[in-house]
Amino acid sequence: MAVVDYNGNRVLLYNSIPSTSGVAADIVLGAAGCATGTTSQTLNNPRGVWTDGTRVLVADQLNHRVLVWNSWPTSNQQAADFVLGQANMTSNTATVSASNMYYPHAVWSNGTQIVVAEIGSHRVLVFNSWPTAN
């Protein structure tokens, strides 16, 4: 299970659905104290998350990208495997093009295709196959 903490700049991952209140997340992606800058480990107001229990996608809104983990993260602040919407992990330029994003808000997948809704450009991007690189 995955939960977005928008204002906390993080995504909480649970290996199983909690059965009581107040259970700590198993893994935290994103914010670790005062982490700053755009890297493969940081998030800036994440808005959407999708997982099939193995892979994880995060719509990282203010970095104008979607981060992709091809396997379930096993450590806090684990680096993403690659990024969609930017040329590399340190770029965060807001551009409307076929290869860039502008405020991605939601992300979904059927396991093969990836769908990203952008509020900055009022569009939906569809990747017809699972990307393997930036």
Short mmCIF file of C-alpha atoms in Angstrom, two decimals:
data_model
loop_
_atom_site.label_atom_id
_atom_site.label_comp_id
_atom_site.label_asym_id
_atom_site.label_seq_id
_atom_site.Cartn_x
_atom_site.Cartn_y
_atom_site.Cartn_z
CA MET A 1 0.00 0.00 0.00
CA ALA A 2 1.24 3.50 -0.82
CA VAL A 3 0.12 6.85 0.61
CA VAL A 4 1.12 10.31 -0.62
CA ASP A 5 2.04 12.90 2.01
CA TYR A 6 1.85 15.97 -0.24
CA ASN A 7 2.96 18.61 2.27
CA GLY A 8 5.56 16.28 3.79
CA ASN A 9 7.23 15.76 0.38
CA ARG A 10 7.14 12.01 0.81
CA VAL A 11 5.38 8.77 -0.02
CA LEU A 12 4.74 6.19 2.71
CA LEU A 13 4.94 2.52 1.75
CA TYR A 14 3.41 -0.27 3.79
CA ASN A 15 4.29 -3.91 3.14
CA SER A 16 0.76 -4.84 4.24
CA ILE A 17 -2.41 -2.91 5.02
CA PRO A 18 -2.26 -1.74 8.65
CA SER A 19 -4.91 -3.21 10.95
CA THR A 20 -4.60 -0.54 13.66
CA SER A 21 -4.16 3.24 13.82
CA GLY A 22 -0.76 4.85 14.15
CA VAL A 23 1.28 2.17 12.40
CA ALA A 24 4.58 3.50 11.07
CA ALA A 25 5.33 3.08 7.37
CA ASP A 26 7.74 0.33 6.39
CA ILE A 27 9.49 2.56 3.83
CA VAL A 28 9.52 6.34 3.31
CA LEU A 29 10.35 7.72 -0.13
CA GLY A 30 11.26 11.38 -0.44
CA ALA A 31 11.82 13.79 2.45
CA ALA A 32 14.43 12.92 5.01
CA GLY A 33 14.78 15.80 7.40
CA CYS A 34 15.84 18.82 5.39
CA ALA A 35 16.75 17.12 2.09
CA THR A 36 16.84 19.71 -0.68
CA GLY A 37 17.49 19.87 -4.39
CA THR A 38 16.19 17.70 -7.20
CA THR A 39 17.67 14.21 -7.09
CA SER A 40 16.61 10.61 -7.62
CA GLN A 41 15.67 10.53 -3.92
CA THR A 42 13.77 13.79 -3.38
CA LEU A 43 10.13 14.70 -3.94
CA ASN A 44 8.59 18.15 -4.19
CA ASN A 45 4.87 18.05 -3.45
CA PRO A 46 4.09 14.57 -4.76
CA ARG A 47 0.45 14.29 -5.81
CA GLY A 48 -0.18 10.80 -7.12
CA VAL A 49 1.13 7.31 -6.53
CA TRP A 50 0.46 3.95 -8.17
CA THR A 51 1.77 0.51 -7.32
CA ASP A 52 1.07 -3.05 -8.33
CA GLY A 53 2.83 -4.29 -5.20
CA THR A 54 6.14 -4.52 -7.03
CA ARG A 55 6.67 -1.40 -9.13
CA VAL A 56 5.99 2.13 -7.86
CA LEU A 57 5.18 5.33 -9.78
CA VAL A 58 5.09 8.76 -8.11
CA ALA A 59 3.79 11.96 -9.74
CA ASP A 60 6.30 14.48 -8.37
CA GLN A 61 4.30 17.61 -9.14
CA LEU A 62 6.62 20.55 -8.50
CA ASN A 63 9.61 18.73 -10.03
CA HIS A 64 7.47 18.19 -13.17
CA ARG A 65 8.19 14.47 -13.40
CA VAL A 66 7.17 10.93 -12.57
CA LEU A 67 9.67 8.81 -10.66
CA VAL A 68 9.76 5.06 -11.35
CA TRP A 69 10.88 2.23 -9.10
CA ASN A 70 10.95 -1.07 -11.03
CA SER A 71 10.94 -3.08 -7.82
CA TRP A 72 9.46 -2.46 -4.38
CA PRO A 73 11.84 -0.19 -2.44
CA THR A 74 13.58 -1.84 0.51
CA SER A 75 15.13 1.19 2.22
CA ASN A 76 14.11 4.70 3.17
CA GLN A 77 14.87 7.42 0.60
CA GLN A 78 15.76 4.75 -1.96
CA ALA A 79 16.69 6.29 -5.30
CA ALA A 80 14.25 5.88 -8.18
CA ASP A 81 15.36 3.73 -11.11
CA PHE A 82 14.53 6.39 -13.68
CA VAL A 83 12.43 9.47 -14.36
CA LEU A 84 9.74 10.37 -16.89
CA GLY A 85 9.21 13.97 -17.95
CA GLN A 86 12.79 15.13 -17.45
CA ALA A 87 16.08 14.35 -19.20
CA ASN A 88 17.74 13.34 -15.93
CA MET A 89 17.18 13.10 -12.18
CA THR A 90 18.38 16.64 -11.42
CA SER A 91 16.30 18.58 -13.97
CA ASN A 92 12.92 20.04 -13.04
CA THR A 93 12.02 22.29 -15.96
CA ALA A 94 8.31 22.83 -16.59
CA THR A 95 7.83 22.34 -20.32
CA VAL A 96 4.90 21.16 -22.42
CA SER A 97 6.23 18.65 -24.94
CA ALA A 98 6.02 14.95 -25.73
CA SER A 99 8.98 14.23 -23.46
CA ASN A 100 8.47 16.81 -20.68
CA MET A 101 5.80 17.42 -18.06
CA TYR A 102 4.12 20.41 -16.45
CA TYR A 103 2.64 19.71 -12.99
CA PRO A 104 1.85 15.98 -13.20
CA HIS A 105 -1.01 15.41 -10.80
CA ALA A 106 -2.04 11.77 -11.05
CA VAL A 107 -0.46 8.57 -12.33
CA TRP A 108 -1.96 5.16 -13.13
CA SER A 109 -0.93 1.98 -14.91
CA ASN A 110 -2.46 -1.27 -16.09
CA GLY A 111 0.97 -2.89 -15.74
CA THR A 112 1.96 -2.19 -19.34
CA GLN A 113 0.79 1.34 -20.12
CA ILE A 114 1.41 4.37 -17.91
CA VAL A 115 -1.09 7.24 -17.81
CA VAL A 116 -0.15 10.64 -16.38
CA ALA A 117 -2.65 13.49 -15.86
CA GLU A 118 -1.10 16.95 -15.93
CA ILE A 119 -2.88 19.96 -14.49
CA GLY A 120 -0.36 22.49 -15.80
CA SER A 121 -0.98 21.66 -19.45
CA HIS A 122 -4.52 20.26 -19.21
CA ARG A 123 -3.59 16.98 -20.85
CA VAL A 124 -3.17 13.27 -20.30
CA LEU A 125 0.03 11.50 -21.38
CA VAL A 126 -0.09 7.81 -22.30
CA PHE A 127 3.04 5.69 -22.48
CA ASN A 128 2.02 2.56 -24.41
CA SER A 129 4.83 0.43 -23.02
CA TRP A 130 6.69 0.46 -19.73
CA PRO A 131 9.68 2.80 -20.21
CA THR A 132 13.12 1.55 -19.19
CA ALA A 133 15.16 4.76 -19.14
CA ASN A 134 14.94 8.54 -18.64
#
